[in-house]
Structures are given as structure tokens and as C-alpha cells.
Amino acid sequence: MDHQKTPTKLEYHDNMWKLHTQSTFLSIIQSVEGRQALILESTIFHPQGGGQPSDTGFIIVSNSSIHFVVQDVRSIDGIMLCLGVFTGLEPDRKDPRTGQPHPPKPGTEPVGWGAKPDRKPLGPGFSGFRPAGSIFKEPEWMIKEGTCVELLVDECRRSLNSRLHSAGHLLDISIRNVGLGHLEPGKANHFPEGPWVEYKGIFPQTELKTKQEELEKDVNALVSRGGKVTVALLPYDEAAKLCGGQLPHYILKDSRPRIVQLGENLGCPCGGTHVQDIAEVKTIKISQIRMKKGTTKVFYNISV
């Protein structure tokens, strides 16, 4: 089977709060950064995208000491690439003077050891990656296709990412509540370093301070009230109804969009992860609202 064309099953789409599961290893490719990229049959690791940072964590190879440290996750044409490095490959082979691993014996090198990455493209979307065994002899520890692996998501990072993402969605709701419903949601950045949500449209500059205060008050009232967060893949018409009667133009009418609903509020198409209950977001602080070139950008943060 060509694993570079088979989409990865996204378990987090159905259960955003599963942090430990099993999957099947399919293949490994080498990135230009010197890291490996594992391709699995299914995953609970959320990739970077939609304004949300990627998950991190571990992939543990069954019945071995091999661990793969997941440092980043990217999606290319529906295929999830878990980028990172291996640990526990040869724990006995260390220099007693330095504690550092000895160079491997010829023919048993881990992929990419001491070599410049081959930049030969694998095909559309895979520029900069190559199969793990393309120029190296397959090392003794190489994972075999079909091997069972355990997936462990970093709980603290996932929790923060989810809280920040949910906070951004709550701001979309509060924008309407404070009389700014004409602002159309656009781009968003839910990274811990300076999160913001951007809207097409502006409002009078004289109302800036008042609206900032109203927005912060309203969004924290939503958090205090709490409410269950639900997610579902729905037929287009049903999804549109849940989202107030219409969906963004980029969602195809023959698709089944994934809709996230925070409490009893209107739903929203979203591929990211969120909290289980709105109250988990805790306090939201609106640090600044900036209007420029027909757009309104709301900068926010959340309490620890």
C-alpha cells in the first residue's frame, strides 16, 4: 500500500480528550531538518494548523526500548507526519568518559546519522522528505510495517492549546453579544505567544475602549456560566442550521463538516481541539483591540 497517499485516521476528531491510545506504524521518512517523520495508520496528535500549535509527546514501540519523541506534527494532503527523534536505540553503547553515544558501527547507523539530508522530493506535497532507507542500509532497530505503537500526548501542552483555542471561539460569540455582529471572523492565532482573533470590518474608533471592556466582561460571563463542548461530523444542511443558517464559502455542499459547539451557543466549523467544558478556559483578558485596513484584531490571553 502507498502510505504517502492514504489519509491518516484522525482520532482526535471524534474524541478531543483522548491522550493515550494505540496505533499501527506504517512508514518512516527523513526530513531536511535531520529529524525523522513517522506515518501511522491513525493518530491522536493534532498537527499545527487552524491557528493552533501542534501536539507533542511520545510514540512507544511495543516490546522494545525504542521511544520516538514527537516534537512537531504536520499535515500534508491528509497524511499526518509526526516529526521528531528516536531515543533508546542503543542504550548500552556509550562512552564511559563522556556519557555520550559512540558512533554506530558501519551499516547500523540510525537514519540521518552524520549525513546531510537528501532533498530529493518524493512527490506532490512531500518535497524535502525521503524514505528512511533510501541511502542507508536499514538499521537493526528499524521498525517494521504493521508494528503496534503506543501514542502519548503531552497533557499540559494539549490542555493549554485547547483552552486558548476555545477562548478564541468564545470571543467570536461575545463579539455578537456586544453589538459587533457585523464583524466577520477571519484569521486567528491561538499560540501561547500573543494569541489573537481577527475580523473583517471595523467600528467607530470612539467606541474602542468601551467595546474592549464590554467584550472582556461578556466573554468571562460565558466562561463563568460554563457549558459542555460537543463535536460532530454533520451533513451540510444540518451543520449550517447549527451554525446560524450558513457556513463559510470554503466548505463544500457535498461534505460533512466537523462542527464544534460551545454550550448552547451557535456552532462553528473547526478541526481543532477544545476543552470539555467552557469553564476550563478560566479567566480571559483582552489586552488590546487594533483596527487597521478594514480589519479588527482582538488580542487576548488566559490565566494559568
Coordinates of C-alpha atoms in Angstrom, one line a residue:
M1 CA 0.0 0.0 0.0
D2 CA 1.2 3.5 -0.8
H3 CA 1.2 5.1 2.6
Q4 CA 2.0 8.5 1.1
K5 CA -1.5 8.6 -0.4
T6 CA -3.5 7.0 2.4
P7 CA -5.1 9.7 4.7
T8 CA -4.4 9.2 8.4
K9 CA -7.4 8.5 10.6
L10 CA -7.8 11.4 12.9
E11 CA -9.0 10.0 16.3
Y12 CA -8.9 13.4 17.9
H13 CA -11.8 14.5 15.5
D14 CA -14.1 12.1 17.4
N15 CA -12.5 12.3 20.9
M16 CA -10.6 15.5 21.6
W17 CA -9.7 14.4 25.1
K18 CA -8.1 11.0 24.4
L19 CA -4.4 11.4 25.3
H20 CA -3.3 7.7 25.2
T21 CA -4.0 5.1 22.6
Q22 CA -2.5 2.6 20.2
S23 CA -1.9 2.7 16.5
T24 CA -0.1 0.9 13.7
F25 CA 3.2 2.0 12.3
L26 CA 3.2 2.4 8.5
S27 CA 6.4 4.0 7.4
I28 CA 9.2 6.5 8.2
I29 CA 10.6 9.3 6.1
Q30 CA 13.6 11.6 6.7
S31 CA 13.1 15.4 6.8
V32 CA 15.6 18.0 5.6
E33 CA 16.0 19.1 9.2
G34 CA 17.7 15.9 10.2
R35 CA 14.6 14.6 12.0
Q36 CA 12.5 11.6 11.2
A37 CA 8.8 11.7 10.4
L38 CA 6.7 8.7 11.3
I39 CA 3.5 7.9 9.5
L40 CA 0.8 6.0 11.4
E41 CA -2.5 4.4 10.5
S42 CA -4.3 6.6 13.0
T43 CA -3.3 9.4 15.4
I44 CA -4.4 11.4 18.4
F45 CA -1.7 14.0 17.8
H46 CA -3.1 17.3 16.5
P47 CA -1.0 18.9 13.8
Q48 CA -0.1 22.6 13.6
G49 CA -2.9 24.3 11.7
G50 CA -6.0 26.3 12.0
G51 CA -4.2 28.8 14.2
Q52 CA -3.4 26.0 16.8
P53 CA 0.1 24.7 17.6
S54 CA 0.9 21.0 17.2
D55 CA 0.8 18.5 20.0
T56 CA 4.0 17.0 21.3
G57 CA 4.5 13.7 23.1
F58 CA 5.9 10.2 22.6
I59 CA 5.4 7.2 20.4
I60 CA 6.5 4.0 22.1
V61 CA 7.4 0.9 20.0
S62 CA 5.8 -2.2 21.6
N63 CA 8.1 -4.8 23.1
S64 CA 11.2 -2.6 22.8
S65 CA 13.1 0.2 24.5
I66 CA 12.6 2.4 21.5
H67 CA 10.8 5.7 22.1
F68 CA 10.1 8.4 19.5
V69 CA 9.9 11.9 20.8
V70 CA 7.2 13.8 18.9
Q71 CA 8.5 17.4 18.6
D72 CA 6.1 18.6 15.9
V73 CA 3.2 17.3 13.8
R74 CA 2.3 18.5 10.3
S75 CA -0.4 17.5 7.8
I76 CA 0.3 17.1 4.1
D77 CA -2.6 16.1 1.9
G78 CA -4.4 14.4 4.8
I79 CA -1.3 12.5 5.9
M80 CA 0.0 13.2 9.4
L81 CA 3.7 13.4 9.8
C82 CA 5.0 13.0 13.4
L83 CA 8.3 14.8 13.4
G84 CA 11.0 14.1 16.0
V85 CA 13.8 11.9 17.1
F86 CA 14.3 8.4 18.4
T87 CA 15.6 7.6 21.9
G88 CA 16.5 4.3 23.5
L89 CA 18.1 2.9 20.3
E90 CA 21.3 1.5 21.7
P91 CA 21.4 2.4 25.4
D92 CA 24.5 0.2 26.2
R93 CA 26.8 1.7 23.6
K94 CA 28.1 4.9 25.4
D95 CA 31.5 6.4 26.0
P96 CA 32.0 6.0 29.8
R97 CA 34.2 9.1 29.9
T98 CA 31.6 11.4 28.3
G99 CA 28.3 9.6 28.7
Q100 CA 27.7 10.3 25.0
P101 CA 26.8 7.6 22.5
H102 CA 29.7 6.1 20.4
P103 CA 29.3 6.5 16.7
P104 CA 27.4 3.5 15.3
K105 CA 29.1 0.7 13.5
P106 CA 29.0 0.9 9.7
G107 CA 25.8 -0.4 8.3
T108 CA 23.8 0.1 11.6
E109 CA 23.5 3.9 11.6
P110 CA 20.2 5.4 12.7
V111 CA 18.6 7.2 9.8
G112 CA 20.3 10.5 9.1
W113 CA 23.3 9.9 11.4
G114 CA 26.1 12.3 10.4
A115 CA 24.7 12.8 6.9
K116 CA 23.2 15.7 5.1
P117 CA 19.5 15.1 4.3
D118 CA 18.7 14.2 0.7
R119 CA 16.5 16.9 -0.7
K120 CA 15.1 14.7 -3.5
P121 CA 11.3 15.1 -3.5
L122 CA 9.0 12.1 -3.0
G123 CA 6.1 13.6 -4.9
P124 CA 3.4 16.3 -4.6
G125 CA 3.4 17.7 -1.0
F126 CA 6.4 15.7 0.1
S127 CA 9.2 17.9 -1.1
G128 CA 12.0 17.8 1.3
F129 CA 11.4 14.3 2.6
R130 CA 12.8 10.9 1.5
P131 CA 12.2 7.3 2.6
A132 CA 14.2 6.3 5.7
G133 CA 16.0 3.5 3.8
S134 CA 16.7 5.3 0.6
I135 CA 20.5 5.7 1.0
F136 CA 21.2 3.9 4.3
K137 CA 21.3 0.2 4.9
E138 CA 18.2 -0.5 7.1
P139 CA 19.5 -0.5 10.7
E140 CA 18.8 -3.4 13.1
W141 CA 16.3 -1.4 15.1
M142 CA 14.2 -0.3 12.1
I143 CA 10.5 -0.5 12.9
K144 CA 8.7 -3.0 10.7
E145 CA 5.4 -2.0 9.0
G146 CA 2.4 -3.2 11.0
T147 CA 4.2 -2.8 14.3
C148 CA 1.9 -1.8 17.2
V149 CA 2.9 1.5 18.8
E150 CA 1.6 3.5 21.8
L151 CA 0.8 7.2 21.5
L152 CA 1.1 9.5 24.4
V153 CA 0.1 13.2 24.1
D154 CA 1.7 15.8 26.3
E155 CA -1.3 16.6 28.5
C156 CA -0.1 20.1 29.7
R157 CA 0.5 21.3 26.2
R158 CA -2.7 19.9 24.8
S159 CA -4.7 21.5 27.7
L160 CA -3.2 24.9 27.0
N161 CA -3.7 24.7 23.3
S162 CA -7.3 23.7 23.8
R163 CA -8.0 26.4 26.3
L164 CA -6.6 29.1 24.0
H165 CA -8.5 27.7 21.0
S166 CA -11.8 27.6 22.9
A167 CA -11.2 31.1 24.2
G168 CA -10.9 32.3 20.6
H169 CA -14.2 30.8 19.8
L170 CA -15.8 32.3 22.8
L171 CA -14.7 35.7 21.6
D172 CA -16.5 35.1 18.3
I173 CA -19.7 34.6 20.4
S174 CA -19.1 37.7 22.6
I175 CA -18.4 39.9 19.5
R176 CA -22.0 39.3 18.5
N177 CA -23.2 39.7 22.1
V178 CA -21.7 43.2 22.4
G179 CA -23.3 44.6 19.2
L180 CA -20.4 43.9 16.8
G181 CA -22.2 41.1 14.9
H182 CA -21.3 42.8 11.6
L183 CA -17.6 41.8 12.1
E184 CA -16.9 38.6 10.1
P185 CA -14.5 36.1 11.7
G186 CA -11.3 35.7 9.7
K187 CA -7.8 34.6 10.7
A188 CA -6.8 33.5 14.2
N189 CA -3.6 32.8 16.2
H190 CA -4.1 30.6 19.2
F191 CA -0.4 30.2 20.1
P192 CA 0.6 30.9 23.7
E193 CA 2.8 33.7 22.5
G194 CA 0.4 36.6 21.8
P195 CA -2.9 34.9 20.7
W196 CA -5.4 37.0 18.7
V197 CA -8.5 36.7 16.6
E198 CA -9.1 38.9 13.5
Y199 CA -12.4 40.1 12.0
K200 CA -13.2 41.7 8.6
G201 CA -14.8 45.0 9.3
I202 CA -14.3 47.8 11.8
F203 CA -16.4 50.0 14.2
P204 CA -16.1 53.6 15.4
Q205 CA -12.7 54.4 17.0
T206 CA -14.5 56.4 19.7
E207 CA -16.1 53.1 20.9
L208 CA -12.8 51.2 21.2
K209 CA -12.3 51.4 24.9
T210 CA -16.0 50.8 25.7
K211 CA -16.2 47.7 23.4
Q212 CA -13.0 46.3 24.8
E213 CA -14.4 46.5 28.4
E214 CA -17.8 45.1 27.2
L215 CA -16.1 42.2 25.3
E216 CA -14.0 41.2 28.3
K217 CA -16.9 41.3 30.6
D218 CA -19.2 39.3 28.3
V219 CA -16.6 36.6 27.4
N220 CA -15.8 36.0 31.1
A221 CA -19.5 35.7 31.9
L222 CA -19.7 32.9 29.3
V223 CA -16.7 31.2 31.0
S224 CA -18.3 31.6 34.5
R225 CA -21.6 30.1 33.2
G226 CA -19.8 27.1 31.7
G227 CA -21.3 24.6 29.4
K228 CA -20.5 21.3 27.7
V229 CA -18.4 21.3 24.5
T230 CA -19.6 18.9 21.8
V231 CA -18.2 18.0 18.4
A232 CA -19.8 16.2 15.4
L233 CA -19.4 15.5 11.7
L234 CA -22.7 16.6 10.2
P235 CA -24.4 16.7 6.8
Y236 CA -24.1 20.2 5.2
D237 CA -27.6 21.4 5.8
E238 CA -27.7 20.2 9.4
A239 CA -24.3 21.8 10.1
A240 CA -25.4 25.1 8.5
K241 CA -28.5 25.1 10.8
L242 CA -26.4 24.6 13.9
C243 CA -24.1 27.4 12.8
G244 CA -26.9 30.0 12.4
G245 CA -28.1 29.2 8.9
Q246 CA -24.9 29.4 6.8
L247 CA -21.4 28.0 6.5
P248 CA -18.2 29.6 5.2
H249 CA -17.8 29.5 1.4
Y250 CA -14.8 27.1 1.5
I251 CA -17.0 24.3 2.9
L252 CA -18.3 22.2 0.1
K253 CA -22.1 21.4 0.0
D254 CA -21.5 17.7 -0.5
S255 CA -19.2 17.5 2.5
R256 CA -19.8 16.6 6.2
P257 CA -18.1 19.4 8.1
R258 CA -16.9 19.0 11.7
I259 CA -18.9 21.3 13.9
V260 CA -17.8 22.4 17.4
Q261 CA -20.4 23.8 19.7
L262 CA -19.6 25.5 23.0
G263 CA -22.5 25.2 25.3
E264 CA -25.8 26.3 23.9
N265 CA -24.2 28.8 21.6
L266 CA -24.1 28.6 17.8
G267 CA -21.7 26.0 16.4
C268 CA -18.7 26.7 14.2
P269 CA -16.7 24.6 11.7
C270 CA -13.4 23.7 13.3
G271 CA -10.8 21.0 13.0
G272 CA -9.0 21.8 16.3
T273 CA -9.1 20.6 19.9
H274 CA -11.1 22.2 22.7
V275 CA -11.9 22.0 26.4
Q276 CA -14.6 19.6 27.7
D277 CA -16.4 22.4 29.5
I278 CA -16.3 26.2 28.8
A279 CA -15.4 26.8 32.5
E280 CA -12.0 25.1 31.9
V281 CA -10.9 28.2 29.9
K282 CA -10.7 30.2 33.1
T283 CA -10.2 34.0 33.0
I284 CA -9.8 35.7 29.6
K285 CA -8.0 39.1 29.4
I286 CA -8.5 41.4 26.4
S287 CA -5.1 43.2 26.2
Q288 CA -5.8 45.2 23.1
I289 CA -8.1 45.8 20.1
R290 CA -6.5 47.1 17.0
M291 CA -8.2 48.3 13.8
K292 CA -6.3 48.7 10.6
K293 CA -7.1 48.5 6.8
G294 CA -10.7 47.4 7.3
T295 CA -9.9 44.7 9.9
T296 CA -10.3 44.4 13.7
K297 CA -7.8 42.3 15.6
V298 CA -8.6 41.3 19.2
F299 CA -5.5 40.3 21.3
Y300 CA -6.2 38.2 24.3
N301 CA -4.7 35.8 26.9
I302 CA -5.9 33.4 29.5
S303 CA -5.0 32.8 33.1
V304 CA -2.6 30.0 34.0

